[in-house]
């Protein structure tokens, strides 16, 4: 059957049926067919493929499609696909992902796979991507506490609970100055009930003093250290303080 006809059949079939067609295809024919398909066609059927078929697809995909497919599937699927990418093909795949897609992907990978990806990423992107990944992780922690979280640009978050709204700035690295500044700016612009600065290290002494003085002056402001799930309690207690 001509390749164009096979591709047309896959496109017109349900994801499950299309996945079946692809899995039944001889291995030597798979690269020819996938090269003729749009990345969007492949994204649609990836969730219906068995793990062994996913590995075969990864091997068959041309370089031009690989990054688009991985960035196009849901984060959970992408986290399952990336470990299947051979190391020699990983560099262009990671380079082809947007900062946001790479950050979201890193958040879903186990530590050893995360290190593997970070080791091939452009060092110039590292801080920016890690910052985005940190913001996603903080948002997920807040959601685990049954809070409603609205994600904004540059890891700025808005937390709501009933009539309360809290501006949150999550910042990876630094001594707390940037986190406090950005949280206060968002709180002022959005007219929230309080501001929360979240960081993964310890705040400088003058930042801690400023935070205390600001609260004493009647402007609700908190700063808290959050690194991973072990610190969820600290994070949620800081939010609750601002709700009062």
PDB file of C-alpha atoms in Angstrom:
ATOM      1  CA  UNK A   1       0.000   0.000   0.000  1.00  0.00           C
ATOM      2  CA  UNK A   2       1.418   3.447  -0.908  1.00  0.00           C
ATOM      3  CA  UNK A   3       2.679   5.572   1.987  1.00  0.00           C
ATOM      4  CA  UNK A   4       0.210   8.364   1.237  1.00  0.00           C
ATOM      5  CA  UNK A   5      -2.676   5.918   1.547  1.00  0.00           C
ATOM      6  CA  UNK A   6      -1.351   4.525   4.838  1.00  0.00           C
ATOM      7  CA  UNK A   7      -0.999   8.042   6.267  1.00  0.00           C
ATOM      8  CA  UNK A   8      -4.535   8.912   5.134  1.00  0.00           C
ATOM      9  CA  UNK A   9      -5.888   5.801   6.884  1.00  0.00           C
ATOM     10  CA  UNK A  10      -4.062   6.699  10.115  1.00  0.00           C
ATOM     11  CA  UNK A  11      -5.352  10.260  10.039  1.00  0.00           C
ATOM     12  CA  UNK A  12      -8.951   9.150   9.510  1.00  0.00           C
ATOM     13  CA  UNK A  13      -8.877   6.491  12.243  1.00  0.00           C
ATOM     14  CA  UNK A  14      -9.465   6.821  15.976  1.00  0.00           C
ATOM     15  CA  UNK A  15      -6.296   7.078  18.117  1.00  0.00           C
ATOM     16  CA  UNK A  16      -6.639   3.441  19.193  1.00  0.00           C
ATOM     17  CA  UNK A  17      -7.132   2.181  15.633  1.00  0.00           C
ATOM     18  CA  UNK A  18      -4.364   4.414  14.296  1.00  0.00           C
ATOM     19  CA  UNK A  19      -1.996   3.105  16.989  1.00  0.00           C
ATOM     20  CA  UNK A  20      -2.912  -0.446  15.957  1.00  0.00           C
ATOM     21  CA  UNK A  21      -2.067   0.299  12.331  1.00  0.00           C
ATOM     22  CA  UNK A  22       1.272   1.755  13.323  1.00  0.00           C
ATOM     23  CA  UNK A  23       2.137  -1.145  15.660  1.00  0.00           C
ATOM     24  CA  UNK A  24       1.315  -3.692  12.949  1.00  0.00           C
ATOM     25  CA  UNK A  25       3.692  -2.051  10.492  1.00  0.00           C
ATOM     26  CA  UNK A  26       7.047  -3.721   9.658  1.00  0.00           C
ATOM     27  CA  UNK A  27       9.922  -2.022  11.489  1.00  0.00           C
ATOM     28  CA  UNK A  28      11.739  -1.143   8.273  1.00  0.00           C
ATOM     29  CA  UNK A  29       8.662   0.694   6.940  1.00  0.00           C
ATOM     30  CA  UNK A  30       8.011   2.737  10.066  1.00  0.00           C
ATOM     31  CA  UNK A  31      10.624   5.502   9.397  1.00  0.00           C
ATOM     32  CA  UNK A  32       9.205   6.083   5.913  1.00  0.00           C
ATOM     33  CA  UNK A  33       5.632   6.381   7.148  1.00  0.00           C
ATOM     34  CA  UNK A  34       6.402   8.567  10.188  1.00  0.00           C
ATOM     35  CA  UNK A  35       8.470  10.931   8.017  1.00  0.00           C
ATOM     36  CA  UNK A  36       5.381  11.449   5.844  1.00  0.00           C
ATOM     37  CA  UNK A  37       3.148  12.211   8.846  1.00  0.00           C
ATOM     38  CA  UNK A  38       2.668  15.508  10.615  1.00  0.00           C
ATOM     39  CA  UNK A  39       3.915  15.687  14.232  1.00  0.00           C
ATOM     40  CA  UNK A  40       0.322  16.448  15.254  1.00  0.00           C
ATOM     41  CA  UNK A  41      -0.774  13.107  13.762  1.00  0.00           C
ATOM     42  CA  UNK A  42       1.746  11.288  15.927  1.00  0.00           C
ATOM     43  CA  UNK A  43       0.923  13.295  19.070  1.00  0.00           C
ATOM     44  CA  UNK A  44      -2.688  12.160  18.753  1.00  0.00           C
ATOM     45  CA  UNK A  45      -1.878   8.452  18.846  1.00  0.00           C
ATOM     46  CA  UNK A  46       1.091   8.324  21.275  1.00  0.00           C
ATOM     47  CA  UNK A  47      -1.112   7.784  24.381  1.00  0.00           C
ATOM     48  CA  UNK A  48      -2.610   4.680  22.722  1.00  0.00           C
ATOM     49  CA  UNK A  49       0.750   3.040  21.964  1.00  0.00           C
ATOM     50  CA  UNK A  50       2.231   0.265  24.095  1.00  0.00           C
ATOM     51  CA  UNK A  51       5.686   0.957  25.653  1.00  0.00           C
ATOM     52  CA  UNK A  52       7.486  -1.237  23.104  1.00  0.00           C
ATOM     53  CA  UNK A  53       5.694   0.537  20.253  1.00  0.00           C
ATOM     54  CA  UNK A  54       6.687   3.908  21.729  1.00  0.00           C
ATOM     55  CA  UNK A  55      10.326   2.854  21.694  1.00  0.00           C
ATOM     56  CA  UNK A  56       9.982   1.811  18.079  1.00  0.00           C
ATOM     57  CA  UNK A  57       8.379   5.144  17.244  1.00  0.00           C
ATOM     58  CA  UNK A  58      11.172   7.096  18.967  1.00  0.00           C
ATOM     59  CA  UNK A  59      13.777   5.165  16.954  1.00  0.00           C
ATOM     60  CA  UNK A  60      11.892   5.743  13.700  1.00  0.00           C
ATOM     61  CA  UNK A  61      11.100   9.435  14.068  1.00  0.00           C
ATOM     62  CA  UNK A  62      13.194  11.878  12.036  1.00  0.00           C
ATOM     63  CA  UNK A  63      15.017  14.638  13.956  1.00  0.00           C
ATOM     64  CA  UNK A  64      12.572  17.227  12.647  1.00  0.00           C
ATOM     65  CA  UNK A  65       9.643  15.428  14.306  1.00  0.00           C
ATOM     66  CA  UNK A  66      11.116  14.139  17.550  1.00  0.00           C
ATOM     67  CA  UNK A  67      11.157  17.377  19.598  1.00  0.00           C
ATOM     68  CA  UNK A  68       7.753  18.424  18.260  1.00  0.00           C
ATOM     69  CA  UNK A  69       6.167  15.129  19.262  1.00  0.00           C
ATOM     70  CA  UNK A  70       7.677  15.151  22.760  1.00  0.00           C
ATOM     71  CA  UNK A  71       6.699  18.780  23.369  1.00  0.00           C
ATOM     72  CA  UNK A  72       3.221  18.188  21.914  1.00  0.00           C
ATOM     73  CA  UNK A  73       2.077  15.286  24.085  1.00  0.00           C
ATOM     74  CA  UNK A  74       0.827  15.808  27.693  1.00  0.00           C
ATOM     75  CA  UNK A  75       3.646  16.204  30.276  1.00  0.00           C
ATOM     76  CA  UNK A  76       3.045  12.719  31.709  1.00  0.00           C
ATOM     77  CA  UNK A  77       3.461  11.173  28.248  1.00  0.00           C
ATOM     78  CA  UNK A  78       6.515  13.310  27.511  1.00  0.00           C
ATOM     79  CA  UNK A  79       8.152  12.190  30.760  1.00  0.00           C
ATOM     80  CA  UNK A  80       7.622   8.577  29.643  1.00  0.00           C
ATOM     81  CA  UNK A  81       8.994   9.190  26.132  1.00  0.00           C
ATOM     82  CA  UNK A  82      12.135  11.156  26.936  1.00  0.00           C
ATOM     83  CA  UNK A  83      13.998   8.313  28.712  1.00  0.00           C
ATOM     84  CA  UNK A  84      13.547   6.292  25.501  1.00  0.00           C
ATOM     85  CA  UNK A  85      15.506   8.842  23.451  1.00  0.00           C
ATOM     86  CA  UNK A  86      19.111   7.646  22.880  1.00  0.00           C
ATOM     87  CA  UNK A  87      21.754   9.939  24.358  1.00  0.00           C
ATOM     88  CA  UNK A  88      23.158  10.809  20.933  1.00  0.00           C
ATOM     89  CA  UNK A  89      19.730  12.167  19.892  1.00  0.00           C
ATOM     90  CA  UNK A  90      18.939  13.918  23.162  1.00  0.00           C
ATOM     91  CA  UNK A  91      20.815  17.177  22.507  1.00  0.00           C
ATOM     92  CA  UNK A  92      18.724  18.351  19.510  1.00  0.00           C
ATOM     93  CA  UNK A  93      15.526  17.190  21.231  1.00  0.00           C
ATOM     94  CA  UNK A  94      16.218  19.246  24.363  1.00  0.00           C
ATOM     95  CA  UNK A  95      17.369  22.201  22.257  1.00  0.00           C
ATOM     96  CA  UNK A  96      14.107  22.047  20.300  1.00  0.00           C
ATOM     97  CA  UNK A  97      11.914  22.334  23.398  1.00  0.00           C
ATOM     98  CA  UNK A  98      10.728  25.733  24.564  1.00  0.00           C
ATOM     99  CA  UNK A  99      11.829  26.897  28.020  1.00  0.00           C
ATOM    100  CA  UNK A 100       8.327  26.330  29.351  1.00  0.00           C
ATOM    101  CA  UNK A 101       8.028  22.849  27.850  1.00  0.00           C
ATOM    102  CA  UNK A 102      11.465  21.857  29.146  1.00  0.00           C
ATOM    103  CA  UNK A 103      10.673  23.172  32.631  1.00  0.00           C
ATOM    104  CA  UNK A 104       7.386  21.285  32.758  1.00  0.00           C
ATOM    105  CA  UNK A 105       9.093  18.149  31.512  1.00  0.00           C
ATOM    106  CA  UNK A 106      11.872  18.322  34.108  1.00  0.00           C
ATOM    107  CA  UNK A 107       9.262  18.500  36.840  1.00  0.00           C
ATOM    108  CA  UNK A 108       7.852  15.124  35.797  1.00  0.00           C
ATOM    109  CA  UNK A 109      11.127  13.204  35.469  1.00  0.00           C
ATOM    110  CA  UNK A 110      12.784  11.015  38.127  1.00  0.00           C
ATOM    111  CA  UNK A 111      16.105  12.430  39.441  1.00  0.00           C
ATOM    112  CA  UNK A 112      18.416  10.330  37.261  1.00  0.00           C
ATOM    113  CA  UNK A 113      16.560  11.222  34.052  1.00  0.00           C
ATOM    114  CA  UNK A 114      16.348  14.870  35.081  1.00  0.00           C
ATOM    115  CA  UNK A 115      20.131  14.953  35.519  1.00  0.00           C
ATOM    116  CA  UNK A 116      20.561  13.318  32.121  1.00  0.00           C
ATOM    117  CA  UNK A 117      18.492  16.047  30.457  1.00  0.00           C
ATOM    118  CA  UNK A 118      20.128  18.885  32.399  1.00  0.00           C
ATOM    119  CA  UNK A 119      23.567  17.584  31.403  1.00  0.00           C
ATOM    120  CA  UNK A 120      22.860  18.151  27.691  1.00  0.00           C
ATOM    121  CA  UNK A 121      20.908  21.410  27.999  1.00  0.00           C
ATOM    122  CA  UNK A 122      22.483  24.695  26.957  1.00  0.00           C
ATOM    123  CA  UNK A 123      24.018  26.190  30.149  1.00  0.00           C
ATOM    124  CA  UNK A 124      22.687  29.604  29.096  1.00  0.00           C
ATOM    125  CA  UNK A 125      19.145  28.290  29.524  1.00  0.00           C
ATOM    126  CA  UNK A 126      19.764  26.555  32.847  1.00  0.00           C
ATOM    127  CA  UNK A 127      18.770  29.269  35.327  1.00  0.00           C
ATOM    128  CA  UNK A 128      15.766  30.357  33.287  1.00  0.00           C
ATOM    129  CA  UNK A 129      14.468  26.804  32.879  1.00  0.00           C
ATOM    130  CA  UNK A 130      15.166  25.832  36.498  1.00  0.00           C
ATOM    131  CA  UNK A 131      13.295  28.948  37.587  1.00  0.00           C
ATOM    132  CA  UNK A 132      10.247  27.976  35.557  1.00  0.00           C
ATOM    133  CA  UNK A 133      10.396  24.401  36.849  1.00  0.00           C
ATOM    134  CA  UNK A 134      10.597  25.711  40.412  1.00  0.00           C
ATOM    135  CA  UNK A 135       7.534  27.895  39.871  1.00  0.00           C
ATOM    136  CA  UNK A 136       5.588  24.894  38.549  1.00  0.00           C
ATOM    137  CA  UNK A 137       6.643  22.838  41.569  1.00  0.00           C
ATOM    138  CA  UNK A 138       5.528  25.541  44.022  1.00  0.00           C
ATOM    139  CA  UNK A 139       2.182  25.840  42.234  1.00  0.00           C
ATOM    140  CA  UNK A 140       1.712  22.068  42.495  1.00  0.00           C
ATOM    141  CA  UNK A 141       2.505  22.194  46.222  1.00  0.00           C
ATOM    142  CA  UNK A 142      -0.119  24.883  46.761  1.00  0.00           C
ATOM    143  CA  UNK A 143      -2.647  22.837  44.804  1.00  0.00           C
ATOM    144  CA  UNK A 144      -1.876  19.826  47.005  1.00  0.00           C
ATOM    145  CA  UNK A 145      -3.048  22.027  49.877  1.00  0.00           C
ATOM    146  CA  UNK A 146      -6.472  22.386  48.200  1.00  0.00           C
ATOM    147  CA  UNK A 147      -5.819  25.963  47.147  1.00  0.00           C
ATOM    148  CA  UNK A 148      -6.820  27.402  43.780  1.00  0.00           C
ATOM    149  CA  UNK A 149      -3.740  28.567  41.896  1.00  0.00           C
ATOM    150  CA  UNK A 150      -3.689  30.781  38.844  1.00  0.00           C
ATOM    151  CA  UNK A 151      -0.361  30.731  37.025  1.00  0.00           C
ATOM    152  CA  UNK A 152       0.926  34.010  35.663  1.00  0.00           C
ATOM    153  CA  UNK A 153       4.047  34.967  33.699  1.00  0.00           C
ATOM    154  CA  UNK A 154       7.542  34.362  35.052  1.00  0.00           C
ATOM    155  CA  UNK A 155       6.501  32.080  37.975  1.00  0.00           C
ATOM    156  CA  UNK A 156       4.123  34.650  39.446  1.00  0.00           C
ATOM    157  CA  UNK A 157       1.094  32.960  41.002  1.00  0.00           C
ATOM    158  CA  UNK A 158      -2.276  34.009  42.383  1.00  0.00           C
ATOM    159  CA  UNK A 159      -3.700  31.874  45.199  1.00  0.00           C
ATOM    160  CA  UNK A 160      -7.371  32.115  46.067  1.00  0.00           C
ATOM    161  CA  UNK A 161      -9.454  30.644  48.879  1.00  0.00           C
ATOM    162  CA  UNK A 162     -12.985  31.947  49.191  1.00  0.00           C
ATOM    163  CA  UNK A 163     -12.809  35.734  49.187  1.00  0.00           C
ATOM    164  CA  UNK A 164      -9.063  35.786  49.887  1.00  0.00           C
ATOM    165  CA  UNK A 165      -6.426  36.361  47.224  1.00  0.00           C
ATOM    166  CA  UNK A 166      -2.692  36.095  47.811  1.00  0.00           C
ATOM    167  CA  UNK A 167       0.048  37.170  45.375  1.00  0.00           C
ATOM    168  CA  UNK A 168       2.910  34.677  45.220  1.00  0.00           C
ATOM    169  CA  UNK A 169       6.359  35.042  43.668  1.00  0.00           C
ATOM    170  CA  UNK A 170       8.357  31.781  43.470  1.00  0.00           C
ATOM    171  CA  UNK A 171      12.042  32.383  42.847  1.00  0.00           C
ATOM    172  CA  UNK A 172      14.793  29.815  42.326  1.00  0.00           C
ATOM    173  CA  UNK A 173      18.100  31.023  43.733  1.00  0.00           C
ATOM    174  CA  UNK A 174      18.866  34.432  45.174  1.00  0.00           C
ATOM    175  CA  UNK A 175      18.661  35.751  48.719  1.00  0.00           C
ATOM    176  CA  UNK A 176      14.975  36.679  48.805  1.00  0.00           C
ATOM    177  CA  UNK A 177      15.195  40.252  47.555  1.00  0.00           C
ATOM    178  CA  UNK A 178      13.789  39.474  44.123  1.00  0.00           C
ATOM    179  CA  UNK A 179      11.076  37.192  45.527  1.00  0.00           C
ATOM    180  CA  UNK A 180       9.874  39.823  48.035  1.00  0.00           C
ATOM    181  CA  UNK A 181       9.973  42.627  45.479  1.00  0.00           C
ATOM    182  CA  UNK A 182       8.011  40.685  42.881  1.00  0.00           C
ATOM    183  CA  UNK A 183       5.447  39.396  45.387  1.00  0.00           C
ATOM    184  CA  UNK A 184       4.812  42.939  46.673  1.00  0.00           C
ATOM    185  CA  UNK A 185       4.580  44.369  43.154  1.00  0.00           C
ATOM    186  CA  UNK A 186       2.014  41.748  42.141  1.00  0.00           C
ATOM    187  CA  UNK A 187       0.039  42.292  45.355  1.00  0.00           C
ATOM    188  CA  UNK A 188      -0.060  46.043  44.697  1.00  0.00           C
ATOM    189  CA  UNK A 189      -1.052  45.690  41.048  1.00  0.00           C
ATOM    190  CA  UNK A 190      -3.721  43.044  41.689  1.00  0.00           C
ATOM    191  CA  UNK A 191      -4.920  44.562  45.003  1.00  0.00           C
ATOM    192  CA  UNK A 192      -4.646  41.252  46.866  1.00  0.00           C
ATOM    193  CA  UNK A 193      -5.014  40.503  50.573  1.00  0.00           C
ATOM    194  CA  UNK A 194      -1.330  39.730  50.979  1.00  0.00           C
ATOM    195  CA  UNK A 195       1.993  38.801  49.358  1.00  0.00           C
ATOM    196  CA  UNK A 196       4.064  35.639  49.700  1.00  0.00           C
ATOM    197  CA  UNK A 197       7.680  35.294  48.594  1.00  0.00           C
ATOM    198  CA  UNK A 198       8.826  31.674  48.085  1.00  0.00           C
ATOM    199  CA  UNK A 199      12.461  30.691  47.627  1.00  0.00           C
ATOM    200  CA  UNK A 200      14.578  27.538  47.700  1.00  0.00           C
ATOM    201  CA  UNK A 201      17.305  28.928  49.969  1.00  0.00           C
ATOM    202  CA  UNK A 202      17.628  31.152  53.007  1.00  0.00           C
ATOM    203  CA  UNK A 203      16.702  34.816  52.950  1.00  0.00           C
ATOM    204  CA  UNK A 204      19.295  37.471  53.764  1.00  0.00           C
ATOM    205  CA  UNK A 205      19.054  39.004  57.218  1.00  0.00           C
ATOM    206  CA  UNK A 206      17.959  42.417  55.968  1.00  0.00           C
ATOM    207  CA  UNK A 207      15.232  40.767  53.864  1.00  0.00           C
ATOM    208  CA  UNK A 208      13.879  38.971  56.938  1.00  0.00           C
ATOM    209  CA  UNK A 209      13.929  42.257  58.893  1.00  0.00           C
ATOM    210  CA  UNK A 210      12.152  44.067  56.061  1.00  0.00           C
ATOM    211  CA  UNK A 211       9.450  41.406  55.981  1.00  0.00           C
ATOM    212  CA  UNK A 212       8.850  41.749  59.725  1.00  0.00           C
ATOM    213  CA  UNK A 213       8.756  45.546  59.556  1.00  0.00           C
ATOM    214  CA  UNK A 214       6.335  45.427  56.629  1.00  0.00           C
ATOM    215  CA  UNK A 215       3.953  43.160  58.560  1.00  0.00           C
ATOM    216  CA  UNK A 216       4.233  45.414  61.602  1.00  0.00           C
ATOM    217  CA  UNK A 217       3.260  48.346  59.381  1.00  0.00           C
ATOM    218  CA  UNK A 218       0.045  46.558  58.435  1.00  0.00           C
ATOM    219  CA  UNK A 219       1.018  45.201  55.004  1.00  0.00           C
ATOM    220  CA  UNK A 220       0.624  41.374  55.016  1.00  0.00           C
ATOM    221  CA  UNK A 221       3.883  39.897  53.710  1.00  0.00           C
ATOM    222  CA  UNK A 222       5.522  36.522  54.320  1.00  0.00           C
ATOM    223  CA  UNK A 223       8.689  34.850  53.042  1.00  0.00           C
ATOM    224  CA  UNK A 224       9.126  31.081  53.180  1.00  0.00           C
ATOM    225  CA  UNK A 225      11.661  28.474  52.071  1.00  0.00           C
ATOM    226  CA  UNK A 226      10.307  25.608  49.957  1.00  0.00           C
ATOM    227  CA  UNK A 227      12.486  22.966  48.287  1.00  0.00           C
ATOM    228  CA  UNK A 228      10.287  19.896  47.859  1.00  0.00           C
ATOM    229  CA  UNK A 229       7.262  18.090  49.313  1.00  0.00           C
ATOM    230  CA  UNK A 230       8.914  17.895  52.724  1.00  0.00           C
ATOM    231  CA  UNK A 231       8.342  21.649  53.012  1.00  0.00           C
ATOM    232  CA  UNK A 232       4.670  21.674  51.955  1.00  0.00           C
ATOM    233  CA  UNK A 233       3.614  22.253  55.565  1.00  0.00           C
ATOM    234  CA  UNK A 234       5.794  25.370  55.880  1.00  0.00           C
ATOM    235  CA  UNK A 235       4.423  26.735  52.623  1.00  0.00           C
ATOM    236  CA  UNK A 236       0.795  26.194  53.519  1.00  0.00           C
ATOM    237  CA  UNK A 237       1.226  27.649  57.015  1.00  0.00           C
ATOM    238  CA  UNK A 238       2.675  30.817  55.450  1.00  0.00           C
ATOM    239  CA  UNK A 239      -0.386  31.101  53.198  1.00  0.00           C
ATOM    240  CA  UNK A 240      -2.780  30.538  56.095  1.00  0.00           C
ATOM    241  CA  UNK A 241      -1.024  33.326  58.036  1.00  0.00           C
ATOM    242  CA  UNK A 242      -1.862  35.706  55.209  1.00  0.00           C
ATOM    243  CA  UNK A 243      -5.504  34.586  55.164  1.00  0.00           C
ATOM    244  CA  UNK A 244      -5.970  35.779  58.756  1.00  0.00           C
TER     245      UNK A 244
END
